[in-house]
Coordinates of C-alpha atoms and ligand atoms in Angstrom, one line a residue:
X994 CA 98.6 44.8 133.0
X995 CA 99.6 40.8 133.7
X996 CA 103.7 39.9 133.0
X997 CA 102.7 38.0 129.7
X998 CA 100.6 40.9 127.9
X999 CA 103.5 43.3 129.0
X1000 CA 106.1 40.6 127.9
X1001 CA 104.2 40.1 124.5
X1002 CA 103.8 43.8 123.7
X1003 CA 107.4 44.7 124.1
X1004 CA 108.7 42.4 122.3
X1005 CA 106.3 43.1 119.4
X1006 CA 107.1 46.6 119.9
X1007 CA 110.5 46.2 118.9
X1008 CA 110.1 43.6 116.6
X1009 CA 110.9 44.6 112.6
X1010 CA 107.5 43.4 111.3
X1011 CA 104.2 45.5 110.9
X1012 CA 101.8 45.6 113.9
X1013 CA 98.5 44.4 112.3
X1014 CA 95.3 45.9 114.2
X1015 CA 92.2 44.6 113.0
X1016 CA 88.8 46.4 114.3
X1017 CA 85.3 46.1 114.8
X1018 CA 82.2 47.5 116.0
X1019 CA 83.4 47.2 119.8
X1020 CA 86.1 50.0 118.8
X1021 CA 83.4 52.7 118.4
X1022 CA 81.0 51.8 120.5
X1023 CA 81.8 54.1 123.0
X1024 CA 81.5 56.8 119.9
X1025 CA 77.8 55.6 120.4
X1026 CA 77.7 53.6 117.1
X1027 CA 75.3 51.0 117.1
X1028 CA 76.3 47.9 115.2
X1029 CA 73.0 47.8 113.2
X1030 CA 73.1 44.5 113.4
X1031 CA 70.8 44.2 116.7
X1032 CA 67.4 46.0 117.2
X1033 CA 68.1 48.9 116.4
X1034 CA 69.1 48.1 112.8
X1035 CA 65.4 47.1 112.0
X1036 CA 64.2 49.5 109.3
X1037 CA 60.4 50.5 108.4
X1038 CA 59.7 50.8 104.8
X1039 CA 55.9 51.0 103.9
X1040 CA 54.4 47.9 106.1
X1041 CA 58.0 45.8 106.1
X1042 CA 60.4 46.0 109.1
X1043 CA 63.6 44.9 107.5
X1044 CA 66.7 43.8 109.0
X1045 CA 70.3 44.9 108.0
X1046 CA 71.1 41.5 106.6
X1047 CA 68.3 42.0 103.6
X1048 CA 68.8 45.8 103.8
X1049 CA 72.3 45.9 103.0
X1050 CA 72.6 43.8 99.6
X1051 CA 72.7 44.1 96.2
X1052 CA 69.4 42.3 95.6
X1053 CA 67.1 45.4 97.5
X1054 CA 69.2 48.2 95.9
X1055 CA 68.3 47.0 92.9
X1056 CA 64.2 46.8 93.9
X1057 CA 64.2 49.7 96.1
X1058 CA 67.6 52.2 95.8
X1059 CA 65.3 55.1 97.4
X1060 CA 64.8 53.5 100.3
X1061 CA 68.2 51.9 100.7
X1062 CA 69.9 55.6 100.0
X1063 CA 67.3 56.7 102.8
X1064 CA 68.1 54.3 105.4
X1065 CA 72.1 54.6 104.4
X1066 CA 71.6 58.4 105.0
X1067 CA 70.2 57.9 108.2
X1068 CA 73.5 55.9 109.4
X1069 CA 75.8 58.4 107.8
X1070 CA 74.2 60.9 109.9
X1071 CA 74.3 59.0 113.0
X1072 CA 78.3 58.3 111.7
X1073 CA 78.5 62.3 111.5
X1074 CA 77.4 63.3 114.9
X1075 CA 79.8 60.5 116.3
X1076 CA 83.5 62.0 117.7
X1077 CA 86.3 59.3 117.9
X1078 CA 87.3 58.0 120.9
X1079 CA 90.6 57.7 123.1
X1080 CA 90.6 54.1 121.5
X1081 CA 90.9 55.4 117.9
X1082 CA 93.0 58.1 119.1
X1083 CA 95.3 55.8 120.4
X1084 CA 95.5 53.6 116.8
X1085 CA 96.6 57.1 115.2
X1086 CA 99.5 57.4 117.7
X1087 CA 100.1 53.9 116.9
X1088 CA 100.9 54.5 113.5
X1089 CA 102.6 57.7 113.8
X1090 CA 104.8 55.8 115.8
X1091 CA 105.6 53.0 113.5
X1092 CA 104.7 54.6 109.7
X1093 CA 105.0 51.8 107.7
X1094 CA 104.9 48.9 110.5
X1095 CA 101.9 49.2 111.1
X1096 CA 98.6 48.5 108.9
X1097 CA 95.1 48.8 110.1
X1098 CA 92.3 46.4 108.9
X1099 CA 88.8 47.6 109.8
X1100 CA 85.3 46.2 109.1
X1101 CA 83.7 49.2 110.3
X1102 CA 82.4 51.5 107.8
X1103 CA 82.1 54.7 110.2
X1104 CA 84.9 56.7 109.0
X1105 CA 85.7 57.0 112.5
X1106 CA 89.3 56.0 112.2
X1107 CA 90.5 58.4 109.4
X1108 CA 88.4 60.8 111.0
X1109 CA 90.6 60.5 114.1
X1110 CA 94.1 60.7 111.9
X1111 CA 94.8 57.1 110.4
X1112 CA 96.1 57.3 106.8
X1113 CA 94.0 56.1 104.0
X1114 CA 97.2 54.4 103.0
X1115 CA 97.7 52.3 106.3
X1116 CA 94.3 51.8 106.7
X1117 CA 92.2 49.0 104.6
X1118 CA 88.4 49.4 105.2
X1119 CA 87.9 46.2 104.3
X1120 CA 84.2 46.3 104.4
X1121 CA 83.8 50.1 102.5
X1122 CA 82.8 53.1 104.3
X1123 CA 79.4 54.8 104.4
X1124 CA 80.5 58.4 103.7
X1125 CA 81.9 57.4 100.2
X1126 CA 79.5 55.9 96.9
X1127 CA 80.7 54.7 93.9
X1128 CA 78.6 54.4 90.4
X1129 CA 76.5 51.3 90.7
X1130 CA 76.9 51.0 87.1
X1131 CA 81.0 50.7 88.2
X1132 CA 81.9 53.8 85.9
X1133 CA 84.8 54.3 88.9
X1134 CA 86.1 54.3 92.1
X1135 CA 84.5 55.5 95.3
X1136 CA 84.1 59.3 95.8
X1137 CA 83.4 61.3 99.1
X1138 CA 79.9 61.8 99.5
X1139 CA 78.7 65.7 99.6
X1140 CA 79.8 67.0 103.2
X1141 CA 76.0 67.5 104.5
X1142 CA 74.2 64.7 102.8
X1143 CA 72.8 62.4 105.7
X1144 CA 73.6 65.1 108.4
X1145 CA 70.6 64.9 111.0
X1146 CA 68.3 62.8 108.5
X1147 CA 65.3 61.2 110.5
X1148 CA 64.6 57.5 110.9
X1149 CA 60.9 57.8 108.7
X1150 CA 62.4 60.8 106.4
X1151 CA 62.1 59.1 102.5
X1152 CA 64.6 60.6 99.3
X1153 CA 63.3 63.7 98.3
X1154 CA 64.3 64.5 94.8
X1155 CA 67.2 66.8 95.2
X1156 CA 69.0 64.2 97.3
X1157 CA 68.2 61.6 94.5
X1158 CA 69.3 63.9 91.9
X1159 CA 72.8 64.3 94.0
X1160 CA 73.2 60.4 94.5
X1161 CA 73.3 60.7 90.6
X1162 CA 77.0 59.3 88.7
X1163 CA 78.4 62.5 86.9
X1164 CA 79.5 60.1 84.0
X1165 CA 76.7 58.5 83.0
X1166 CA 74.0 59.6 85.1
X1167 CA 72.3 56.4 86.7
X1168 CA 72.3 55.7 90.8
X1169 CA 75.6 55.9 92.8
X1170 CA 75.2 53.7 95.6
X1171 CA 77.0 53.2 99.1
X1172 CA 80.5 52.2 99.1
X1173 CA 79.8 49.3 101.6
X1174 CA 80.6 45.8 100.4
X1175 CA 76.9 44.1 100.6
X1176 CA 76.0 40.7 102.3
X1177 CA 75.4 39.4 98.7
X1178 CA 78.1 40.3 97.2
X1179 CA 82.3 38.9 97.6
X1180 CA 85.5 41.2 99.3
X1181 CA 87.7 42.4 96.5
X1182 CA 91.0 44.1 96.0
X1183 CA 89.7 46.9 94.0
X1184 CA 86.9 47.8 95.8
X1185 CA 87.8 46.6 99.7
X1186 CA 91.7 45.5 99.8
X1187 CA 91.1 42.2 100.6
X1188 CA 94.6 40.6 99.0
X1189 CA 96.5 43.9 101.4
X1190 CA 94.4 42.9 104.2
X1191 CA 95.1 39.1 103.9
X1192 CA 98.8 39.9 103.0
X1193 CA 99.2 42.2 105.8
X1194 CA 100.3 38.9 108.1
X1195 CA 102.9 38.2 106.3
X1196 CA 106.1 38.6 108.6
X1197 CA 103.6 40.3 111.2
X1198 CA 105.1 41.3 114.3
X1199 CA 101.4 41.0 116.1
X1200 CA 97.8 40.7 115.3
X1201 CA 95.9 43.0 117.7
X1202 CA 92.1 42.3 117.4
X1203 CA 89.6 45.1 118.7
X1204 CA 86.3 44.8 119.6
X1205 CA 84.9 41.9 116.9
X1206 CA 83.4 38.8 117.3
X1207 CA 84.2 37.0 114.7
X1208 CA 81.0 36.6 112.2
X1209 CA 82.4 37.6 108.9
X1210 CA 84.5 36.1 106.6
X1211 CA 87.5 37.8 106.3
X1212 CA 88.2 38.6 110.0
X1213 CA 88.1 34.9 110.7
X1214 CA 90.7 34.2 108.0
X1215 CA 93.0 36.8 109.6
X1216 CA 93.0 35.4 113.1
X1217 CA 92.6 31.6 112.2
X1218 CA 96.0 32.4 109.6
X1219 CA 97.9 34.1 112.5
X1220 CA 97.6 31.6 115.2
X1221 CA 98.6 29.1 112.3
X1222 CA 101.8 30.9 112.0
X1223 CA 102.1 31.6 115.2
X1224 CA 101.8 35.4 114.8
X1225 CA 102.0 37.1 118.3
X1226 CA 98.1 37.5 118.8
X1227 CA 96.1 39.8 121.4
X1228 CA 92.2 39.2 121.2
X1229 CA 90.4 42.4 122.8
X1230 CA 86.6 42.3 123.1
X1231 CA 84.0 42.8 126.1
X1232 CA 82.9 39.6 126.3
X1233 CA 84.2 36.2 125.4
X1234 CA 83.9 35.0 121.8
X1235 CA 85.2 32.8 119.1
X1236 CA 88.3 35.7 118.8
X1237 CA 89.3 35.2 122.2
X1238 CA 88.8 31.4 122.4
X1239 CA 91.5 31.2 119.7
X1240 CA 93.6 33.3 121.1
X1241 CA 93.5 31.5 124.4
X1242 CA 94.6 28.6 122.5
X1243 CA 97.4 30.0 120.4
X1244 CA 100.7 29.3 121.5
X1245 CA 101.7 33.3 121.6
X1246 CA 98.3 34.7 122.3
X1247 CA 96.7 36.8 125.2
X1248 CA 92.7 37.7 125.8
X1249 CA 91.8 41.0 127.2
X1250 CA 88.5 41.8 128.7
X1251 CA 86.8 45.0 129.0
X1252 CA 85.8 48.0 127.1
X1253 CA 87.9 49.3 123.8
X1254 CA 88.3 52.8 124.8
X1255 CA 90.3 51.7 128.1
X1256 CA 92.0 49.1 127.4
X1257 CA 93.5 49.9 123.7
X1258 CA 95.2 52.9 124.7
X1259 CA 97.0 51.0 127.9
X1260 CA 98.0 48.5 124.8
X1261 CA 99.8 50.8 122.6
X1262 CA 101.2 52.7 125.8
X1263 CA 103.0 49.0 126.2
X1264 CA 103.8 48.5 122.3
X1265 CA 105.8 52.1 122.3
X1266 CA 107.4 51.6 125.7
Ligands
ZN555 ZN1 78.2 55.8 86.2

């Protein structure tokens, strides 16, 4: 590990502030999550490939929720055979470590991390995750979905009616839908933490970013906001991006090549030396 990462992560480590970690899809890609955002997120209904971007929104739910449920299903199940990796395992350590100090911000919607041992309290899914649904009428707040739902389920298998019947809202009895925030729709407190996640910086003792590019809103805001305020920043990712271009600029900031599962755990190893 180069003198200035080493430097960097000690004296974060014994700084007072929270260690902010803020993940992406690069974190679990050695779980063998794809990002569905690539070629393998195109999905077949009737005659129409569609891609992720018109998939996931509020605007096809509303036209087609059987074949939305069906191609969220699919995922969960690909989510379900997934086992966290030392990367994830390393996050938990993290924050047994430093309780309180530490808050994770993560776009995935895998489950992966709480799966591994982070707390639902410590960690803000910012973007929802795939194994919860909430009433699309908004009756309430997200619920875990039924343990089995989505466990094996093939890419061409449609909603049979028992699954619809179980993607049903106890209360009032219309469609539950995924608890995923939606390309049409805005981040919110209530729903996705977005004021926790924003505040999170606020006397930050670093900003470690994992595996994410960059393409979404709120990320962007996070690591533009800490190199403003010259928040100790670390940039991981396997290739260079607009992340680690910032980060090479920022006064206090350090870019680190190469794949999540090595290189996160050799970062916290330095943050609780
Ligand atoms: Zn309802």
């Amino acid at each position: 590990m180069e003198a200035r990462l080493r430097d960097l992560l000690a004296r974060a480590g014994a700084a007072p502030g929270p260690v902010v970690v803020l993940t992406g899809a690069g974190i679990s890609a050695a779980s063998g999550i794809p990002t569905f955002r690539g070629p393998e997120g195109y999905w077949r209904i009737g005659s129409v490939n569609y891609r992720p971007e018109h998939l996931a929104t509020r605007s096809a739910f509303e036209r087609m929720p059987e074949s939305v449920w069906a191609w969220y299903l699919y995922r969960r199940g690909v989510c379900l055979a997934a086992v966290p990796n030392a990367a994830h395992r390393a996050l938990v350590e993290l924050e047994r470590a430093r309780g309180e100090r530490f808050v994770l911000v993560t776009q995935n919607v895998d489950g992966l991390h709480l799966r591994a041992g982070n707390t639902p309290a410590r960690t803000l899914q910012v973007h929802g995750n795939l194994h919860f649904a909430r009433c699309f009428g908004a009756c309430g707040g997200p619920l875990p979905l039924p343990a089995e739902l989505g466990a094996g389920w093939p890419r061409d298998r449609e909603l049979d009616p028992a699954t619809a019947a179980a993607l049903r809202c106890a209360r009032c009895g219309g469609w539950l839908r995924p608890h995923v925030l939606w390309f049409d729709e805005c981040y919110d407190e209530a729903n996705y933490r977005f004021d926790s996640a924003l505040g999170s910086l606020g006397g930050a003792a670093l900003l470690l970013v994992v595996g994410t590019a960059g393409a979404t809103n709120l990320p962007s805001q996070l690591v533009t906001a800490a190199a403003a305020r010259n928040v100790p920043l670390v940039v991981q990712n396997l290739e260079p991006s607009p992340f680690t271009a910032t980060a090479a600029r920022a006064r206090d900031g350090v870019v680190v090549l190469g794949e999540a599962a090595d290189e996160v755990p050799r970062i916290v190893a330095a943050l609780l030396a």
